[in-house]
mmCIF file of C-alpha atoms in Angstrom:
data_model
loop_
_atom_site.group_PDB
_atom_site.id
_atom_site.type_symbol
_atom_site.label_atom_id
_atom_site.label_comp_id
_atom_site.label_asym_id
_atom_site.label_seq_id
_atom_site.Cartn_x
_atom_site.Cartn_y
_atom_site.Cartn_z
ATOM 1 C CA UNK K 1 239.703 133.741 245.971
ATOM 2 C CA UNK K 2 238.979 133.950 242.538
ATOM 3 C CA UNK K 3 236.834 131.044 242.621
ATOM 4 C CA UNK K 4 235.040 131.831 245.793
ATOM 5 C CA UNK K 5 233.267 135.137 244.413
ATOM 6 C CA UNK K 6 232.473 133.153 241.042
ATOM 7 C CA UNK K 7 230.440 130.627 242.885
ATOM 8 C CA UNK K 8 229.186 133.427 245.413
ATOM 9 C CA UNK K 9 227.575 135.451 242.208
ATOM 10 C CA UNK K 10 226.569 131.970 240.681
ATOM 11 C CA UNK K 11 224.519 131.375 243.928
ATOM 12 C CA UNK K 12 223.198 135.043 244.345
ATOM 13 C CA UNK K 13 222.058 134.452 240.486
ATOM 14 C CA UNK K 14 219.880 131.387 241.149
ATOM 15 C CA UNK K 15 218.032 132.957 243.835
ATOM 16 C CA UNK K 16 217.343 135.973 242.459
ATOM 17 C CA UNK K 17 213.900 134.399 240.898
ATOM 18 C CA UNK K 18 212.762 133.884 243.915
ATOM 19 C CA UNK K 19 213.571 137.942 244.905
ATOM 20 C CA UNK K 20 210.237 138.819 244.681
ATOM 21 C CA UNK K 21 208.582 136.163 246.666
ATOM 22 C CA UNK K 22 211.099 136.980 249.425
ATOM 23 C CA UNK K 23 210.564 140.432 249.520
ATOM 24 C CA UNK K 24 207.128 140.166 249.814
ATOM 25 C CA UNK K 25 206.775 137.726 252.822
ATOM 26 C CA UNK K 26 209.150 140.359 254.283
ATOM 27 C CA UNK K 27 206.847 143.302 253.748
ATOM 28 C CA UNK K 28 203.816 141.344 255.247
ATOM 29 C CA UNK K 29 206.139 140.059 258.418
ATOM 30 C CA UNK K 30 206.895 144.018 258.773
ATOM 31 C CA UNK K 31 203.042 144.992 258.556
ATOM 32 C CA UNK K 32 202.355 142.106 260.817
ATOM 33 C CA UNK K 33 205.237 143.216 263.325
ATOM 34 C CA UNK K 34 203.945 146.602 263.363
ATOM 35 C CA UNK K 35 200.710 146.237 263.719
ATOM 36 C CA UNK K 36 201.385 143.899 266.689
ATOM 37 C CA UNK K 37 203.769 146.098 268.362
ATOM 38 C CA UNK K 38 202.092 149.145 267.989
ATOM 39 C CA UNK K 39 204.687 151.344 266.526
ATOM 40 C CA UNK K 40 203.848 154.120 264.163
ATOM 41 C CA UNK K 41 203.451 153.592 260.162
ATOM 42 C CA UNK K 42 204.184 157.651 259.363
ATOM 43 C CA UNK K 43 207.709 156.833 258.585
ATOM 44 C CA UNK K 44 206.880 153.704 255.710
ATOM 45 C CA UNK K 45 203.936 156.195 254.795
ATOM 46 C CA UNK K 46 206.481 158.976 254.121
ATOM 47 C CA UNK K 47 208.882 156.353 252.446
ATOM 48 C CA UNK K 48 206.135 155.832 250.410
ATOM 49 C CA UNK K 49 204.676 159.216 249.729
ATOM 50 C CA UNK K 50 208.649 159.986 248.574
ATOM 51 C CA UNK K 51 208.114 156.596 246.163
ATOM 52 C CA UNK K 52 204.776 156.629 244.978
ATOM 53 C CA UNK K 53 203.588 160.074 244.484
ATOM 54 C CA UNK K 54 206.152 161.069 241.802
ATOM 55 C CA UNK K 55 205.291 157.660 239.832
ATOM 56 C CA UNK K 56 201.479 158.655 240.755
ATOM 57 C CA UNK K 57 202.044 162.274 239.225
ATOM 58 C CA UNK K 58 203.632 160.725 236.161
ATOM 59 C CA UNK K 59 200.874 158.259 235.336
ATOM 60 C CA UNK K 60 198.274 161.385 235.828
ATOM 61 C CA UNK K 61 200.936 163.722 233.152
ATOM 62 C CA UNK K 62 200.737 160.827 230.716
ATOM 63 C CA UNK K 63 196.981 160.457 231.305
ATOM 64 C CA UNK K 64 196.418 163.766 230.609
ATOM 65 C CA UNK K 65 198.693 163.789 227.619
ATOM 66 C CA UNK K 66 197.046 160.868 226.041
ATOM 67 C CA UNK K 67 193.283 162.255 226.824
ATOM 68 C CA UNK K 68 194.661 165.711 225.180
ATOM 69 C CA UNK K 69 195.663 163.102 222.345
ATOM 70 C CA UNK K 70 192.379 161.798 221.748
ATOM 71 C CA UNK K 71 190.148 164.840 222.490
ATOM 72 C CA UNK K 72 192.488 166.610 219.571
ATOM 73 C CA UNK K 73 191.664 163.477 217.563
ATOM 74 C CA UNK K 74 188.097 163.612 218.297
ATOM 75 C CA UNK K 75 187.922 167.292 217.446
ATOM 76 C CA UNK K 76 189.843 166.898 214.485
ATOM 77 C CA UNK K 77 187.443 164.276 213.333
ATOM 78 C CA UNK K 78 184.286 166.488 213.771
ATOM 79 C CA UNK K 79 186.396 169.344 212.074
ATOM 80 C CA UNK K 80 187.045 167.307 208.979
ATOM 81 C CA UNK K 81 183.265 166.407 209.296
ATOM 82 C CA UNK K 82 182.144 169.366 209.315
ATOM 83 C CA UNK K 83 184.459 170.562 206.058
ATOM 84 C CA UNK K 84 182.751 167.772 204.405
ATOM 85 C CA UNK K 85 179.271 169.100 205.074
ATOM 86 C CA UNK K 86 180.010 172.348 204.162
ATOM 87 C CA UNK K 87 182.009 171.735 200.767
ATOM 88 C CA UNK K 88 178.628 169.548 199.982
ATOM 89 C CA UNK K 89 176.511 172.588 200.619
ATOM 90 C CA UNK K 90 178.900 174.731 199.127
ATOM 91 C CA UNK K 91 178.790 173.006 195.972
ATOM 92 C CA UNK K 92 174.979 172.469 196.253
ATOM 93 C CA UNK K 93 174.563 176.486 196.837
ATOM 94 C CA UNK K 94 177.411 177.021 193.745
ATOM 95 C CA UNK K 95 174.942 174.664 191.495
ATOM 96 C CA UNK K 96 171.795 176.440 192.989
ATOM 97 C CA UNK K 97 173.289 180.002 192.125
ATOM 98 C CA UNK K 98 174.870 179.121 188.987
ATOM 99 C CA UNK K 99 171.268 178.322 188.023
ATOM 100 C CA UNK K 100 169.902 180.959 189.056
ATOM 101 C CA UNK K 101 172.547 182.987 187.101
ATOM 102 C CA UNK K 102 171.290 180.972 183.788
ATOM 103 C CA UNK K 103 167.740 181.465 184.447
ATOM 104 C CA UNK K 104 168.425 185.493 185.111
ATOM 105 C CA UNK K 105 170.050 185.721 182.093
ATOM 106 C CA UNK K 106 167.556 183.864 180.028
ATOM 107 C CA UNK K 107 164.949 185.545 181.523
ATOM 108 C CA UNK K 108 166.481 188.949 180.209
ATOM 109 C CA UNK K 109 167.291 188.002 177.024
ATOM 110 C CA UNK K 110 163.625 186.615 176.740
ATOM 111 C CA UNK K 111 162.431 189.867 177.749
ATOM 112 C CA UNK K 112 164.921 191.835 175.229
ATOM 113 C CA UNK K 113 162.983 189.453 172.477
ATOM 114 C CA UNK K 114 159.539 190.027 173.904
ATOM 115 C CA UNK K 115 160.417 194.385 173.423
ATOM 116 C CA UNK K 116 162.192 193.641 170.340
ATOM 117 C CA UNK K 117 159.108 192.097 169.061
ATOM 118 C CA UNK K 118 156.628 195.040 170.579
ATOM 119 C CA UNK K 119 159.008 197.463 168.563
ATOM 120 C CA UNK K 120 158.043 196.226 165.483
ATOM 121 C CA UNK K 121 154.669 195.052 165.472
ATOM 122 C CA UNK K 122 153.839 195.739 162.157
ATOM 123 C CA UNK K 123 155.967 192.625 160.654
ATOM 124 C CA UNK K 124 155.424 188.843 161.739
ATOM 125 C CA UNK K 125 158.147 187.229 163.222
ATOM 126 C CA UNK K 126 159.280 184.166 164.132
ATOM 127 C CA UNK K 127 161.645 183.144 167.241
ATOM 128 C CA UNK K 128 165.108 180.869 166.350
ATOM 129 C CA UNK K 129 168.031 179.693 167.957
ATOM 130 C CA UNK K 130 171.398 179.825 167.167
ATOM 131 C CA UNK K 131 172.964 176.283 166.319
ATOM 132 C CA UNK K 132 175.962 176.914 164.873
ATOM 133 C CA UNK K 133 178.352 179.510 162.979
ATOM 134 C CA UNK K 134 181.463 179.966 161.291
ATOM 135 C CA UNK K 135 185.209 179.809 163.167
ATOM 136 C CA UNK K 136 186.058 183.188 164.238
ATOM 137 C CA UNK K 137 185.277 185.406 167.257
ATOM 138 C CA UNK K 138 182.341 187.510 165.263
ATOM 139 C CA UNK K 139 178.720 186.308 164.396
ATOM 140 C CA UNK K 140 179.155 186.564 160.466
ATOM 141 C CA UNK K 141 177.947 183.677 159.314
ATOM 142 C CA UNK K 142 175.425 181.707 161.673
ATOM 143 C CA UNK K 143 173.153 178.840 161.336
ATOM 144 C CA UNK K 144 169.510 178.848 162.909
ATOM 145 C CA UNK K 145 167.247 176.173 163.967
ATOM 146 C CA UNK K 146 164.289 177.465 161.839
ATOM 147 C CA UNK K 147 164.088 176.794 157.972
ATOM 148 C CA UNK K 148 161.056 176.246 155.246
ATOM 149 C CA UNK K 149 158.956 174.066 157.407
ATOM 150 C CA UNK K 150 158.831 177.074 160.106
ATOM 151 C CA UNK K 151 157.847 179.845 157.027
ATOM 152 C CA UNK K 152 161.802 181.254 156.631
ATOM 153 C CA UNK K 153 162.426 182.125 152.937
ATOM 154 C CA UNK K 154 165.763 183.519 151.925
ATOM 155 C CA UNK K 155 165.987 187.440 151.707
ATOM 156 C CA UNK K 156 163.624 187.200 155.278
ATOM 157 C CA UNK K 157 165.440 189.838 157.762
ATOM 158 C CA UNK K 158 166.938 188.818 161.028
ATOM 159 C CA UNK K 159 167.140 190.587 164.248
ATOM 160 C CA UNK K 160 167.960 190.558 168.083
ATOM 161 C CA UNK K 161 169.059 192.672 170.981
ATOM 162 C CA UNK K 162 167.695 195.906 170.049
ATOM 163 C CA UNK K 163 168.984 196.366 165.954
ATOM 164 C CA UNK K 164 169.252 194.528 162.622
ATOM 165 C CA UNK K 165 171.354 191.440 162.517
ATOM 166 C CA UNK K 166 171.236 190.696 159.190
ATOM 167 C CA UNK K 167 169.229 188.383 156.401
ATOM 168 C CA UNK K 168 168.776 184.617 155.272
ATOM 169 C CA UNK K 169 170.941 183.217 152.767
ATOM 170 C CA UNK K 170 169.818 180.098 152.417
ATOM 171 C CA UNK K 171 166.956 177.518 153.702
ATOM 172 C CA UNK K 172 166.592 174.181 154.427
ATOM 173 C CA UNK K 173 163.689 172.240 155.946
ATOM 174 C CA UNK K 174 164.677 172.727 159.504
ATOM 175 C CA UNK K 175 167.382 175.200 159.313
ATOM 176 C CA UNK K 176 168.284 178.260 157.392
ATOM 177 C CA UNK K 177 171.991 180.346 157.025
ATOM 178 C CA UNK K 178 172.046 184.067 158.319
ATOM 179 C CA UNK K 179 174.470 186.589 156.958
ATOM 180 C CA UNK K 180 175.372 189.814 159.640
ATOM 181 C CA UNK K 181 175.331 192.695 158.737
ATOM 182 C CA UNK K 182 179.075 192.926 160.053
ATOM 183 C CA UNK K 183 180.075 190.781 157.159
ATOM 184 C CA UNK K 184 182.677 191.908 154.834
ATOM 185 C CA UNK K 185 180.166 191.192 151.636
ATOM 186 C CA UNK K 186 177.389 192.927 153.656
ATOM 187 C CA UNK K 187 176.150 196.411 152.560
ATOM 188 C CA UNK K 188 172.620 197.457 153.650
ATOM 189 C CA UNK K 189 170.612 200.595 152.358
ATOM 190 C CA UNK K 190 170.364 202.913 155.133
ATOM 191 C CA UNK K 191 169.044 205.957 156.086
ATOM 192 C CA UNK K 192 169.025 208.893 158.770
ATOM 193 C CA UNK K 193 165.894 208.913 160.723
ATOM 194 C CA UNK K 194 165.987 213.231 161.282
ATOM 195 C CA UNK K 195 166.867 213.908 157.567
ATOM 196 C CA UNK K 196 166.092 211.252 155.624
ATOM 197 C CA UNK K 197 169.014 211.707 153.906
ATOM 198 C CA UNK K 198 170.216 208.185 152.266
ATOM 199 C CA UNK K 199 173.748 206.050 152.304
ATOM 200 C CA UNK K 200 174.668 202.518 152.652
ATOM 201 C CA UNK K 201 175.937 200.787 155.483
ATOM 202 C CA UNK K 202 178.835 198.362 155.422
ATOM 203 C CA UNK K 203 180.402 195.240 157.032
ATOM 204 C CA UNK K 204 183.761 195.163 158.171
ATOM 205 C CA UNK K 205 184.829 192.301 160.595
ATOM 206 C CA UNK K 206 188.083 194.880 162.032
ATOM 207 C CA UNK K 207 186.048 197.204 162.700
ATOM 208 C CA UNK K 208 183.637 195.156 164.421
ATOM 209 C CA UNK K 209 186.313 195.039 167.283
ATOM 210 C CA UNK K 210 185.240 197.942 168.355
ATOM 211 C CA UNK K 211 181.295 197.605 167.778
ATOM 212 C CA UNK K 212 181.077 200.103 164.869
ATOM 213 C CA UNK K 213 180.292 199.682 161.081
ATOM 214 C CA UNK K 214 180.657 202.030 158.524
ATOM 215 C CA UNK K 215 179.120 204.313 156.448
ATOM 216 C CA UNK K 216 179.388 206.192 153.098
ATOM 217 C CA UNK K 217 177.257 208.319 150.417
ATOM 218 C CA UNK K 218 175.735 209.750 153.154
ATOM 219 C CA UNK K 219 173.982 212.916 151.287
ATOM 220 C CA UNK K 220 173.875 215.421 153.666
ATOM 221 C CA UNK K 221 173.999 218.909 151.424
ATOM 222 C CA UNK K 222 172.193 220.497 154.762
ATOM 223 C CA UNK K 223 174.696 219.323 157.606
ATOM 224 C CA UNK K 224 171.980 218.472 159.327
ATOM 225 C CA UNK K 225 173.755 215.129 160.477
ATOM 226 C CA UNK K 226 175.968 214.578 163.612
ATOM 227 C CA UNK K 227 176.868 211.987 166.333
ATOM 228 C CA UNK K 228 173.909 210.664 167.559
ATOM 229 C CA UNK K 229 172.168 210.545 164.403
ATOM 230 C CA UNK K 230 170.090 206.988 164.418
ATOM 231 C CA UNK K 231 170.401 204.927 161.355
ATOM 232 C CA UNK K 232 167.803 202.687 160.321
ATOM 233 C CA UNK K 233 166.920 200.550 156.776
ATOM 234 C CA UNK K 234 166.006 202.494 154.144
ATOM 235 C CA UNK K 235 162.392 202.660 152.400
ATOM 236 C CA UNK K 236 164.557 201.938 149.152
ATOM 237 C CA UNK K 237 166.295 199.279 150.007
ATOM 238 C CA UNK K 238 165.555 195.927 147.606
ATOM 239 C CA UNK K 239 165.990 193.415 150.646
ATOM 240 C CA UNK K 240 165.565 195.272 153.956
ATOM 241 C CA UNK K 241 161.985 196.036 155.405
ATOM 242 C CA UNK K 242 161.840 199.955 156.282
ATOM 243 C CA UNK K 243 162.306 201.203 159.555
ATOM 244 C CA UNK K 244 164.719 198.684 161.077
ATOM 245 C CA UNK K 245 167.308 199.960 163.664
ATOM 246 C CA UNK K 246 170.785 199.813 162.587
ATOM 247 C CA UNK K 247 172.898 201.962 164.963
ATOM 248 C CA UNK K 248 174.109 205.814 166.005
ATOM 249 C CA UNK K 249 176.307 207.556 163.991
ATOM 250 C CA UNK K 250 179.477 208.080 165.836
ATOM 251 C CA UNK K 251 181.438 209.822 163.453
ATOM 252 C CA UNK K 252 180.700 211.571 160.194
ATOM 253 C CA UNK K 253 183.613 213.313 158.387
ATOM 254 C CA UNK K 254 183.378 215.044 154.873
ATOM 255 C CA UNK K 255 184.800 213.195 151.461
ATOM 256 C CA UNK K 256 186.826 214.954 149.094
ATOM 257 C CA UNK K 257 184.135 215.349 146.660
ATOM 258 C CA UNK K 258 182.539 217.414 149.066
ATOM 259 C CA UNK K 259 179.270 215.803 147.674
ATOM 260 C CA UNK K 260 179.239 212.771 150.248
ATOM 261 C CA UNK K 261 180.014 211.782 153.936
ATOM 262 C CA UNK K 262 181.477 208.807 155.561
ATOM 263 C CA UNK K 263 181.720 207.896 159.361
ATOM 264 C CA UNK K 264 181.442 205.055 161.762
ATOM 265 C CA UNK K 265 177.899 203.667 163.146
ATOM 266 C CA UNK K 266 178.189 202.191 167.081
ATOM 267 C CA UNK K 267 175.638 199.100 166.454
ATOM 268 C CA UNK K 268 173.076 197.822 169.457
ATOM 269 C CA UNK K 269 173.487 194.139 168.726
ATOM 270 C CA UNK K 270 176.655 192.024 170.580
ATOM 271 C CA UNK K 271 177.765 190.265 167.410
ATOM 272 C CA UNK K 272 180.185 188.190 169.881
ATOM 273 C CA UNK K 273 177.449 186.828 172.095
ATOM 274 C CA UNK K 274 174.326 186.287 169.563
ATOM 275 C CA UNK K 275 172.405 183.114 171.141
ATOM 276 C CA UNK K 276 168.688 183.801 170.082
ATOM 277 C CA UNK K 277 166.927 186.244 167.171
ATOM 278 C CA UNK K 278 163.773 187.241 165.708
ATOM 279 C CA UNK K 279 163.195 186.600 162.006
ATOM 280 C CA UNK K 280 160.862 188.640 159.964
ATOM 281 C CA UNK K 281 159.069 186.369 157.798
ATOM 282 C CA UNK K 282 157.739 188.709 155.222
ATOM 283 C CA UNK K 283 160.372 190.391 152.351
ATOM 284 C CA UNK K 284 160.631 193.689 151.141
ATOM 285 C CA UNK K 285 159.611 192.352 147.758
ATOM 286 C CA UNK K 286 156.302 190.992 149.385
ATOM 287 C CA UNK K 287 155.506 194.155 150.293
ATOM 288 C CA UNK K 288 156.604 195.471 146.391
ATOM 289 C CA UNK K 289 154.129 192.455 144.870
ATOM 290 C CA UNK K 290 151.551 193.987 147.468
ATOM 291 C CA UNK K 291 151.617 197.099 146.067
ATOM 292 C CA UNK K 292 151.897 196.330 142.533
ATOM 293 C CA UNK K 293 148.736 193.967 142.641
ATOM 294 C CA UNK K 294 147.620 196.765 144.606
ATOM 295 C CA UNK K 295 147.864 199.839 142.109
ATOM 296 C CA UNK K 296 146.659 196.934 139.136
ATOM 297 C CA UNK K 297 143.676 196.435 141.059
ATOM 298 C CA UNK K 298 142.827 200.129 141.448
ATOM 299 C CA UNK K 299 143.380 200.767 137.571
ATOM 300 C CA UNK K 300 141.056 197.713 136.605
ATOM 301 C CA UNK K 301 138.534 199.367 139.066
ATOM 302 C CA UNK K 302 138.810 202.960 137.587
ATOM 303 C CA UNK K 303 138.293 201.376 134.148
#
């Protein structure tokens, strides 16, 4: 018995290659026989309809799936596209408004030159750049672009913004060394512009944290002078022209003497963010030698 259903499922294995061909003869006898005899095809049409449709349905899911697929691909293409475009113009725009920035701010500094210049008409100036300066956070010690060849002599003074910045130290061809006026070793002959009244301004790079300088032998016998008082270079001093804006007194207290004052000046110039100044290129002592030649040439007249 055994035997018998091994070689039965031996023979049912050969033929199953030819399954297919079988099965479809017998489909096209059935048409055949149908058509011939006239019977109905609504029953192997619903037989169908119950096969087909669900596999049809299926195919038309996954289609739908797959063109979902690729329309998200396709969208996500043009998306990352279309980043790409706009980080390019957002970087051009960044560029174009970072230059714009730079050419605003230029344009305003040029413009504080061009009234710093009107102010003080009376003196010939000359226009240099800043090239370099000493480590620290403060403008104390800075190097110009402008030297001998350009008419800078030491003692010439030095401004920018709207106030005194400080004087040339030394000269070369194409260069020349500025001390501020917020340097510890600075003191400049001041005086009130009201009163009149004399004292001597002085650097102090701690101080300078909080844009002030200071001030002492003020001589104020009429306490005339309070906060708001502007300071400006004295018609005494040996190396400052007269006239030149220094700052507003914003504090003025008493000494002990009870002969002298002291306070705090609030200065006009940013001595963190100095890029361009103005240098005077006469000196106080041209304007002495003036004068002296001046008076000798009025006595050798009157004799």
């Amino acid at each position: 018995m055994k035997n018998l259903k091994k070689k039965v499922h031996f023979r049912i294995k050969l033929k199953s290659k030819h399954l297919l061909v079988i099965m479809s003869i017998f489909c096209v006898s059935c048409i055949a026989a149908t058509f011939s005899s006239g019977v109905t095809t609504a029953p192997l049409q619903d037989a169908a309809g119950i096969l087909i449709v669900p596999f049809e349905n299926s195919i038309n899911r996954i289609s739908s799936v797959l063109k979902g697929m690729q329309d998200r691909m396709r969208d996500k293409e043009e998306i990352l596209s279309e980043n790409e475009n706009l980080k390019a113009q957002i970087g051009s725009l960044t560029e174009q408004n970072n230059k714009l920035i730079q050419d605003q701010t230029e344009y305003v500094r040029l413009q504080q030159m061009y009234n710093l210049d009107q102010q003080y008409t009376e003196y010939p100036k000359i226009a240099a750049e800043i090239i370099s300066k000493d480590p620290g956070n403060w403008y104390d010690t800075f190097m110009i672009n402008r030297g001998s060849a350009d008419g800078i002599r030491v003692d010439n003074n030095v401004l920018a913004d709207k106030g005194l910045v400080g004087i040339v130290t030394e000269v070369g061809t194409h260069w020349a060394t500025v001390r501020s006026i917020i340097d510890d070793s600075s003191n400049v002959s001041a005086m009130t512009v009201s009163t009149q009244d004399n004292c001597v301004v002085e650097g102090d790079l701690e101080l300078i944290d909080e844009g002030k300088l200071s001030f002492s032998q003020l001589y104020d016998q009429n306490n005339k002078v309070t906060v708001g008082e502007r300071i400006v270079t004295s018609n005494i001093s040996e190396k400052y022209v007269e006239g030149l804006f220094i700052g507003y007194v914003s504090e003025v207290e008493q000494n002990s003497n009870n002969l002298t004052k002291t306070g705090t000046i609030v200065t006009p110039v940013d001595f963190q963010h100095l890029k361009n100044v103005l240098v005077i290129t006469v000196n106080k002592q041209d304007s002495v030698n003036d004068y002296s030649q001046a008076a000798q040439e009025a006595t050798a007249n009157e004799e």
